[in-house]
């Protein structure tokens, strides 16, 4: 069964550095999402992406964050000038159509030191 | 804003027991996901439903749109069912999910 693939599985970075989290959604999927889960807390919505543009974003998704679909397969989340509180598990998800189920990647655990 | 409440927060069961996890929400929705989060953190979608009942193997999910309530049942529970089960609501024009806090299920052999 096709999967959403995320790399790396674990990223450690120093405060103030930029990180790029990568996702390869399922190939025929059209809707893409980033979520994050701070340790011990709920999963939170960050941003959705459709038709090569952001369709909705949460208040968490400020100027520090950006998303891109640089080619036909990758979907990236860039976090500039990382802070300690950005440490979390980041999940990518995709769906094929507006009413179809979401498929999640296994997540990237980001640790900011 | 749609509030999602799950109960119980933690559940310990003996192998073979029938398990029920509940989810209530405050605002009408179009659909709801039940998700399973493994100890390593990965999330798997178990069900997406907007009415009635769905069954997959030993898992059954029901939803009552009028009462704003959904349940996830596990029959003949097994230690490998131990995980966090999360109810998440579909909302917004982009159909993003609003997550509950999850129910930590532990099934003892």
PDB file of C-alpha atoms in Angstrom:
ATOM      1  CA  UNK A   1       0.000   0.000   0.000  1.00  0.00           C
ATOM      2  CA  UNK A   2       1.369   3.477  -0.871  1.00  0.00           C
ATOM      3  CA  UNK A   3       2.723   5.447   2.056  1.00  0.00           C
ATOM      4  CA  UNK A   4       3.491   9.011   3.019  1.00  0.00           C
ATOM      5  CA  UNK A   5       7.245   9.165   3.624  1.00  0.00           C
ATOM      6  CA  UNK A   6       8.949  11.658   5.909  1.00  0.00           C
ATOM      7  CA  UNK A   7      12.647  12.357   6.286  1.00  0.00           C
ATOM      8  CA  UNK A   8      14.583  12.544   8.469  1.00  0.00           C
ATOM      9  CA  UNK A   9      12.969  10.533  11.237  1.00  0.00           C
ATOM     10  CA  UNK A  10      14.883  12.545  13.825  1.00  0.00           C
ATOM     11  CA  UNK A  11      16.537  15.936  13.455  1.00  0.00           C
ATOM     12  CA  UNK A  12      18.602  17.675  16.102  1.00  0.00           C
ATOM     13  CA  UNK A  13      19.429  21.325  15.574  1.00  0.00           C
ATOM     14  CA  UNK A  14      20.750  24.252  17.534  1.00  0.00           C
ATOM     15  CA  UNK A  15      18.560  27.169  18.482  1.00  0.00           C
ATOM     16  CA  UNK A  16      18.555  29.800  15.761  1.00  0.00           C
ATOM     17  CA  UNK A  17      19.297  27.392  12.936  1.00  0.00           C
ATOM     18  CA  UNK A  18      16.995  26.715   9.996  1.00  0.00           C
ATOM     19  CA  UNK A  19      15.604  23.240   9.363  1.00  0.00           C
ATOM     20  CA  UNK A  20      13.781  21.716   6.439  1.00  0.00           C
ATOM     21  CA  UNK A  21      11.503  18.773   7.051  1.00  0.00           C
ATOM     22  CA  UNK A  22      10.711  16.701   4.008  1.00  0.00           C
ATOM     23  CA  UNK A  23       7.675  14.719   2.992  1.00  0.00           C
ATOM     24  CA  UNK A  24       6.799  12.654  -0.031  1.00  0.00           C
ATOM     25  CA  UNK A  25       3.007  12.364  -0.165  1.00  0.00           C
ATOM     26  CA  UNK A  26       1.234   9.512  -1.904  1.00  0.00           C
ATOM     27  CA  UNK A  27       1.643  10.111  -5.617  1.00  0.00           C
ATOM     28  CA  UNK A  28      -1.933  10.815  -6.725  1.00  0.00           C
ATOM     29  CA  UNK A  29      -2.823  12.882  -3.676  1.00  0.00           C
ATOM     30  CA  UNK A  30      -3.762  16.522  -4.101  1.00  0.00           C
ATOM     31  CA  UNK A  31      -4.197  17.879  -0.554  1.00  0.00           C
ATOM     32  CA  UNK A  32      -1.230  18.167   1.799  1.00  0.00           C
ATOM     33  CA  UNK A  33      -0.977  19.029   5.467  1.00  0.00           C
ATOM     34  CA  UNK A  34       1.545  19.608   8.226  1.00  0.00           C
ATOM     35  CA  UNK A  35       0.708  18.920  11.855  1.00  0.00           C
ATOM     36  CA  UNK A  36       2.847  19.015  14.964  1.00  0.00           C
ATOM     37  CA  UNK A  37       2.698  17.347  18.359  1.00  0.00           C
ATOM     38  CA  UNK A  38       4.644  18.760  21.268  1.00  0.00           C
ATOM     39  CA  UNK A  39       5.571  15.986  23.706  1.00  0.00           C
ATOM     40  CA  UNK A  40       2.620  15.087  25.898  1.00  0.00           C
ATOM     41  CA  UNK A  41       0.186  17.373  24.060  1.00  0.00           C
ATOM     42  CA  UNK A  42      -2.458  17.097  21.363  1.00  0.00           C
ATOM     43  CA  UNK A  43      -1.653  17.026  17.693  1.00  0.00           C
ATOM     44  CA  UNK A  44      -2.134  20.524  16.251  1.00  0.00           C
ATOM     45  CA  UNK A  45      -2.856  21.673  12.716  1.00  0.00           C
ATOM     46  CA  UNK A  46      -0.218  23.889  11.117  1.00  0.00           C
ATOM     47  CA  UNK A  47      -1.025  24.338   7.447  1.00  0.00           C
ATOM     48  CA  UNK A  48      -2.819  22.880   4.457  1.00  0.00           C
ATOM     49  CA  UNK A  49      -1.694  23.110   0.846  1.00  0.00           C
ATOM     50  CA  UNK A  50      -3.617  22.583  -2.356  1.00  0.00           C
ATOM     51  CA  UNK A  51      -3.054  23.537  -5.956  1.00  0.00           C
ATOM     52  CA  UNK A  52       0.424  24.871  -5.195  1.00  0.00           C
ATOM     53  CA  UNK A  53      -0.665  27.300  -2.548  1.00  0.00           C
ATOM     54  CA  UNK A  54      -1.548  27.462   1.127  1.00  0.00           C
ATOM     55  CA  UNK A  55      -5.285  26.927   1.553  1.00  0.00           C
ATOM     56  CA  UNK A  56      -5.464  27.378   5.306  1.00  0.00           C
ATOM     57  CA  UNK A  57      -3.039  27.961   8.185  1.00  0.00           C
ATOM     58  CA  UNK A  58      -3.296  28.065  11.944  1.00  0.00           C
ATOM     59  CA  UNK A  59      -2.148  30.849  14.228  1.00  0.00           C
ATOM     60  CA  UNK A  60       0.908  28.728  15.019  1.00  0.00           C
ATOM     61  CA  UNK A  61       2.032  28.997  11.404  1.00  0.00           C
ATOM     62  CA  UNK A  62       3.630  32.429  11.533  1.00  0.00           C
ATOM     63  CA  UNK A  63       6.418  34.001   9.471  1.00  0.00           C
ATOM     64  CA  UNK A  64       8.904  31.585  10.971  1.00  0.00           C
ATOM     65  CA  UNK A  65       7.340  28.778   8.939  1.00  0.00           C
ATOM     66  CA  UNK A  66       6.994  28.195   5.224  1.00  0.00           C
ATOM     67  CA  UNK A  67       5.944  25.335   2.995  1.00  0.00           C
ATOM     68  CA  UNK A  68       6.894  24.470  -0.505  1.00  0.00           C
ATOM     69  CA  UNK A  69       6.260  21.845  -3.117  1.00  0.00           C
ATOM     70  CA  UNK A  70       9.481  22.275  -5.083  1.00  0.00           C
ATOM     71  CA  UNK A  71       8.772  19.478  -7.549  1.00  0.00           C
ATOM     72  CA  UNK A  72       6.023  16.992  -8.303  1.00  0.00           C
ATOM     73  CA  UNK A  73       6.776  14.733  -5.369  1.00  0.00           C
ATOM     74  CA  UNK A  74       8.239  16.568  -2.358  1.00  0.00           C
ATOM     75  CA  UNK A  75       6.405  18.733   0.164  1.00  0.00           C
ATOM     76  CA  UNK A  76       8.641  20.575   2.609  1.00  0.00           C
ATOM     77  CA  UNK A  77       8.222  22.492   5.852  1.00  0.00           C
ATOM     78  CA  UNK A  78      10.916  25.064   6.581  1.00  0.00           C
ATOM     79  CA  UNK A  79      11.366  26.438  10.067  1.00  0.00           C
ATOM     80  CA  UNK A  80      13.606  29.488  10.258  1.00  0.00           C
ATOM     81  CA  UNK A  81      15.517  30.540  13.353  1.00  0.00           C
ATOM     82  CA  UNK A  82      14.371  27.582  15.438  1.00  0.00           C
ATOM     83  CA  UNK A  83      13.428  28.048  19.075  1.00  0.00           C
ATOM     84  CA  UNK A  84      13.464  25.560  21.933  1.00  0.00           C
ATOM     85  CA  UNK A  85       9.654  25.442  21.840  1.00  0.00           C
ATOM     86  CA  UNK A  86       9.723  24.229  18.224  1.00  0.00           C
ATOM     87  CA  UNK A  87      10.843  20.843  19.552  1.00  0.00           C
ATOM     88  CA  UNK A  88       8.039  18.485  18.591  1.00  0.00           C
ATOM     89  CA  UNK A  89       7.019  15.649  16.311  1.00  0.00           C
ATOM     90  CA  UNK A  90       6.037  17.002  12.908  1.00  0.00           C
ATOM     91  CA  UNK A  91       3.616  14.971  10.810  1.00  0.00           C
ATOM     92  CA  UNK A  92       2.932  15.290   7.130  1.00  0.00           C
ATOM     93  CA  UNK A  93      -0.391  14.025   5.778  1.00  0.00           C
ATOM     94  CA  UNK A  94      -2.096  13.840   2.416  1.00  0.00           C
ATOM     95  CA  UNK A  95      -5.402  12.904   0.856  1.00  0.00           C
ATOM     96  CA  UNK A  96      -6.465  12.196  -2.698  1.00  0.00           C
ATOM     97  CA  UNK A  97      -9.676  14.193  -2.735  1.00  0.00           C
ATOM     98  CA  UNK A  98     -11.683  16.560  -0.578  1.00  0.00           C
ATOM     99  CA  UNK A  99     -13.703  13.775   1.060  1.00  0.00           C
ATOM    100  CA  UNK A 100     -11.161  10.986   1.283  1.00  0.00           C
ATOM    101  CA  UNK A 101      -9.344   9.862   4.455  1.00  0.00           C
ATOM    102  CA  UNK A 102      -6.038  11.399   5.512  1.00  0.00           C
ATOM    103  CA  UNK A 103      -2.862   9.349   5.305  1.00  0.00           C
ATOM    104  CA  UNK A 104      -0.086  10.233   7.732  1.00  0.00           C
ATOM    105  CA  UNK A 105       3.663   9.878   7.556  1.00  0.00           C
ATOM    106  CA  UNK A 106       5.586   8.444  10.512  1.00  0.00           C
ATOM    107  CA  UNK A 107       6.706  11.891  11.587  1.00  0.00           C
ATOM    108  CA  UNK A 108       9.976  13.750  12.084  1.00  0.00           C
ATOM    109  CA  UNK A 109      11.040  14.270  15.671  1.00  0.00           C
ATOM    110  CA  UNK A 110      12.671  17.711  15.846  1.00  0.00           C
ATOM    111  CA  UNK A 111      14.842  18.483  18.847  1.00  0.00           C
ATOM    112  CA  UNK A 112      16.083  22.037  19.240  1.00  0.00           C
ATOM    113  CA  UNK A 113      18.949  22.417  21.714  1.00  0.00           C
TER     114      UNK A 113
ATOM    115  CA  UNK B   1     -14.181  26.553  17.808  1.00  0.00           C
ATOM    116  CA  UNK B   2     -15.023  22.855  18.036  1.00  0.00           C
ATOM    117  CA  UNK B   3     -14.118  21.268  21.347  1.00  0.00           C
ATOM    118  CA  UNK B   4     -13.315  17.551  21.317  1.00  0.00           C
ATOM    119  CA  UNK B   5     -13.528  15.494  24.468  1.00  0.00           C
ATOM    120  CA  UNK B   6     -12.433  11.902  24.744  1.00  0.00           C
ATOM    121  CA  UNK B   7     -13.034   9.473  27.549  1.00  0.00           C
ATOM    122  CA  UNK B   8     -11.472   7.773  29.263  1.00  0.00           C
ATOM    123  CA  UNK B   9      -8.002   9.357  29.183  1.00  0.00           C
ATOM    124  CA  UNK B  10      -6.410   6.089  30.227  1.00  0.00           C
ATOM    125  CA  UNK B  11      -7.764   2.563  29.970  1.00  0.00           C
ATOM    126  CA  UNK B  12      -6.216  -0.698  31.102  1.00  0.00           C
ATOM    127  CA  UNK B  13      -7.863  -3.938  30.037  1.00  0.00           C
ATOM    128  CA  UNK B  14      -7.178  -7.638  30.172  1.00  0.00           C
ATOM    129  CA  UNK B  15      -6.633  -9.486  26.938  1.00  0.00           C
ATOM    130  CA  UNK B  16      -9.949 -10.540  25.433  1.00  0.00           C
ATOM    131  CA  UNK B  17     -12.013  -7.747  26.943  1.00  0.00           C
ATOM    132  CA  UNK B  18     -14.419  -5.589  24.934  1.00  0.00           C
ATOM    133  CA  UNK B  19     -13.243  -1.974  24.898  1.00  0.00           C
ATOM    134  CA  UNK B  20     -15.120   1.245  24.262  1.00  0.00           C
ATOM    135  CA  UNK B  21     -13.596   4.688  23.792  1.00  0.00           C
ATOM    136  CA  UNK B  22     -15.871   7.696  23.551  1.00  0.00           C
ATOM    137  CA  UNK B  23     -15.635  11.031  21.764  1.00  0.00           C
ATOM    138  CA  UNK B  24     -17.928  14.028  22.124  1.00  0.00           C
ATOM    139  CA  UNK B  25     -17.752  17.326  20.296  1.00  0.00           C
ATOM    140  CA  UNK B  26     -19.480  20.646  20.572  1.00  0.00           C
ATOM    141  CA  UNK B  27     -20.206  21.811  17.021  1.00  0.00           C
ATOM    142  CA  UNK B  28     -21.735  19.968  14.079  1.00  0.00           C
ATOM    143  CA  UNK B  29     -19.253  18.328  11.752  1.00  0.00           C
ATOM    144  CA  UNK B  30     -19.191  16.664   8.392  1.00  0.00           C
ATOM    145  CA  UNK B  31     -16.937  13.753   9.331  1.00  0.00           C
ATOM    146  CA  UNK B  32     -14.707  12.311  12.030  1.00  0.00           C
ATOM    147  CA  UNK B  33     -11.512  10.263  12.046  1.00  0.00           C
ATOM    148  CA  UNK B  34     -10.452   7.638  14.530  1.00  0.00           C
ATOM    149  CA  UNK B  35      -6.669   7.410  14.598  1.00  0.00           C
ATOM    150  CA  UNK B  36      -4.190   5.091  16.270  1.00  0.00           C
ATOM    151  CA  UNK B  37      -0.844   6.443  17.469  1.00  0.00           C
ATOM    152  CA  UNK B  38       1.831   3.847  18.100  1.00  0.00           C
ATOM    153  CA  UNK B  39       4.395   4.104  20.924  1.00  0.00           C
ATOM    154  CA  UNK B  40       6.977   5.243  18.364  1.00  0.00           C
ATOM    155  CA  UNK B  41       4.729   8.165  17.442  1.00  0.00           C
ATOM    156  CA  UNK B  42       3.430   7.147  14.004  1.00  0.00           C
ATOM    157  CA  UNK B  43      -0.255   7.815  13.270  1.00  0.00           C
ATOM    158  CA  UNK B  44      -2.540   5.461  11.374  1.00  0.00           C
ATOM    159  CA  UNK B  45      -6.045   6.343  10.261  1.00  0.00           C
ATOM    160  CA  UNK B  46      -8.460   3.630  11.370  1.00  0.00           C
ATOM    161  CA  UNK B  47     -11.775   5.057  10.227  1.00  0.00           C
ATOM    162  CA  UNK B  48     -13.285   8.118   8.652  1.00  0.00           C
ATOM    163  CA  UNK B  49     -17.017   8.265   9.134  1.00  0.00           C
ATOM    164  CA  UNK B  50     -19.841  10.735   8.784  1.00  0.00           C
ATOM    165  CA  UNK B  51     -22.821   8.584   9.769  1.00  0.00           C
ATOM    166  CA  UNK B  52     -23.772   5.190  11.114  1.00  0.00           C
ATOM    167  CA  UNK B  53     -21.221   2.509  11.704  1.00  0.00           C
ATOM    168  CA  UNK B  54     -18.074   1.067  10.160  1.00  0.00           C
ATOM    169  CA  UNK B  55     -16.302  -2.196  10.931  1.00  0.00           C
ATOM    170  CA  UNK B  56     -12.806  -3.371  10.153  1.00  0.00           C
ATOM    171  CA  UNK B  57     -11.724  -6.637  11.673  1.00  0.00           C
ATOM    172  CA  UNK B  58     -12.104  -6.359  15.457  1.00  0.00           C
ATOM    173  CA  UNK B  59     -12.643  -2.602  15.315  1.00  0.00           C
ATOM    174  CA  UNK B  60     -16.039  -0.937  15.116  1.00  0.00           C
ATOM    175  CA  UNK B  61     -16.698   2.805  14.944  1.00  0.00           C
ATOM    176  CA  UNK B  62     -20.065   4.460  15.356  1.00  0.00           C
ATOM    177  CA  UNK B  63     -21.197   8.037  15.117  1.00  0.00           C
ATOM    178  CA  UNK B  64     -24.384   9.840  16.085  1.00  0.00           C
ATOM    179  CA  UNK B  65     -24.370  13.197  14.337  1.00  0.00           C
ATOM    180  CA  UNK B  66     -27.436  14.508  16.198  1.00  0.00           C
ATOM    181  CA  UNK B  67     -25.949  13.703  19.611  1.00  0.00           C
ATOM    182  CA  UNK B  68     -22.431  14.811  18.526  1.00  0.00           C
ATOM    183  CA  UNK B  69     -20.916  11.602  19.786  1.00  0.00           C
ATOM    184  CA  UNK B  70     -18.783   8.810  18.404  1.00  0.00           C
ATOM    185  CA  UNK B  71     -17.457   5.578  19.873  1.00  0.00           C
ATOM    186  CA  UNK B  72     -14.658   3.221  18.974  1.00  0.00           C
ATOM    187  CA  UNK B  73     -15.051  -0.388  20.048  1.00  0.00           C
ATOM    188  CA  UNK B  74     -12.434  -3.108  20.083  1.00  0.00           C
ATOM    189  CA  UNK B  75     -13.644  -6.687  20.407  1.00  0.00           C
ATOM    190  CA  UNK B  76     -11.426  -9.476  21.779  1.00  0.00           C
ATOM    191  CA  UNK B  77      -8.691  -7.007  22.707  1.00  0.00           C
ATOM    192  CA  UNK B  78      -5.059  -8.044  22.377  1.00  0.00           C
ATOM    193  CA  UNK B  79      -1.819  -6.605  23.799  1.00  0.00           C
ATOM    194  CA  UNK B  80      -0.882  -5.421  20.301  1.00  0.00           C
ATOM    195  CA  UNK B  81      -3.908  -3.080  20.461  1.00  0.00           C
ATOM    196  CA  UNK B  82      -2.033  -1.075  23.100  1.00  0.00           C
ATOM    197  CA  UNK B  83      -1.672   2.430  21.685  1.00  0.00           C
ATOM    198  CA  UNK B  84      -3.144   5.916  21.918  1.00  0.00           C
ATOM    199  CA  UNK B  85      -6.498   6.223  20.153  1.00  0.00           C
ATOM    200  CA  UNK B  86      -7.401   9.692  18.946  1.00  0.00           C
ATOM    201  CA  UNK B  87     -10.677  11.132  17.768  1.00  0.00           C
ATOM    202  CA  UNK B  88     -10.239  13.965  15.242  1.00  0.00           C
ATOM    203  CA  UNK B  89     -12.852  16.152  13.602  1.00  0.00           C
ATOM    204  CA  UNK B  90     -12.852  17.284  10.010  1.00  0.00           C
ATOM    205  CA  UNK B  91     -13.407  21.010   9.862  1.00  0.00           C
ATOM    206  CA  UNK B  92     -12.555  24.127   7.951  1.00  0.00           C
ATOM    207  CA  UNK B  93     -12.637  24.821   4.267  1.00  0.00           C
ATOM    208  CA  UNK B  94      -9.384  22.896   3.850  1.00  0.00           C
ATOM    209  CA  UNK B  95     -10.728  19.882   5.753  1.00  0.00           C
ATOM    210  CA  UNK B  96      -7.990  19.889   8.339  1.00  0.00           C
ATOM    211  CA  UNK B  97      -8.319  17.872  11.535  1.00  0.00           C
ATOM    212  CA  UNK B  98      -8.982  19.081  15.072  1.00  0.00           C
ATOM    213  CA  UNK B  99      -7.609  16.460  17.429  1.00  0.00           C
ATOM    214  CA  UNK B 100      -8.779  15.156  20.769  1.00  0.00           C
ATOM    215  CA  UNK B 101      -6.320  14.482  23.572  1.00  0.00           C
ATOM    216  CA  UNK B 102      -6.332  10.759  22.960  1.00  0.00           C
ATOM    217  CA  UNK B 103      -7.011   7.677  25.050  1.00  0.00           C
ATOM    218  CA  UNK B 104      -4.024   5.649  26.184  1.00  0.00           C
ATOM    219  CA  UNK B 105      -5.060   1.983  25.954  1.00  0.00           C
ATOM    220  CA  UNK B 106      -3.009  -0.733  27.582  1.00  0.00           C
ATOM    221  CA  UNK B 107      -4.082  -4.349  27.086  1.00  0.00           C
ATOM    222  CA  UNK B 108      -2.441  -6.766  29.484  1.00  0.00           C
ATOM    223  CA  UNK B 109      -1.780 -10.399  28.547  1.00  0.00           C
TER     224      UNK B 109
END
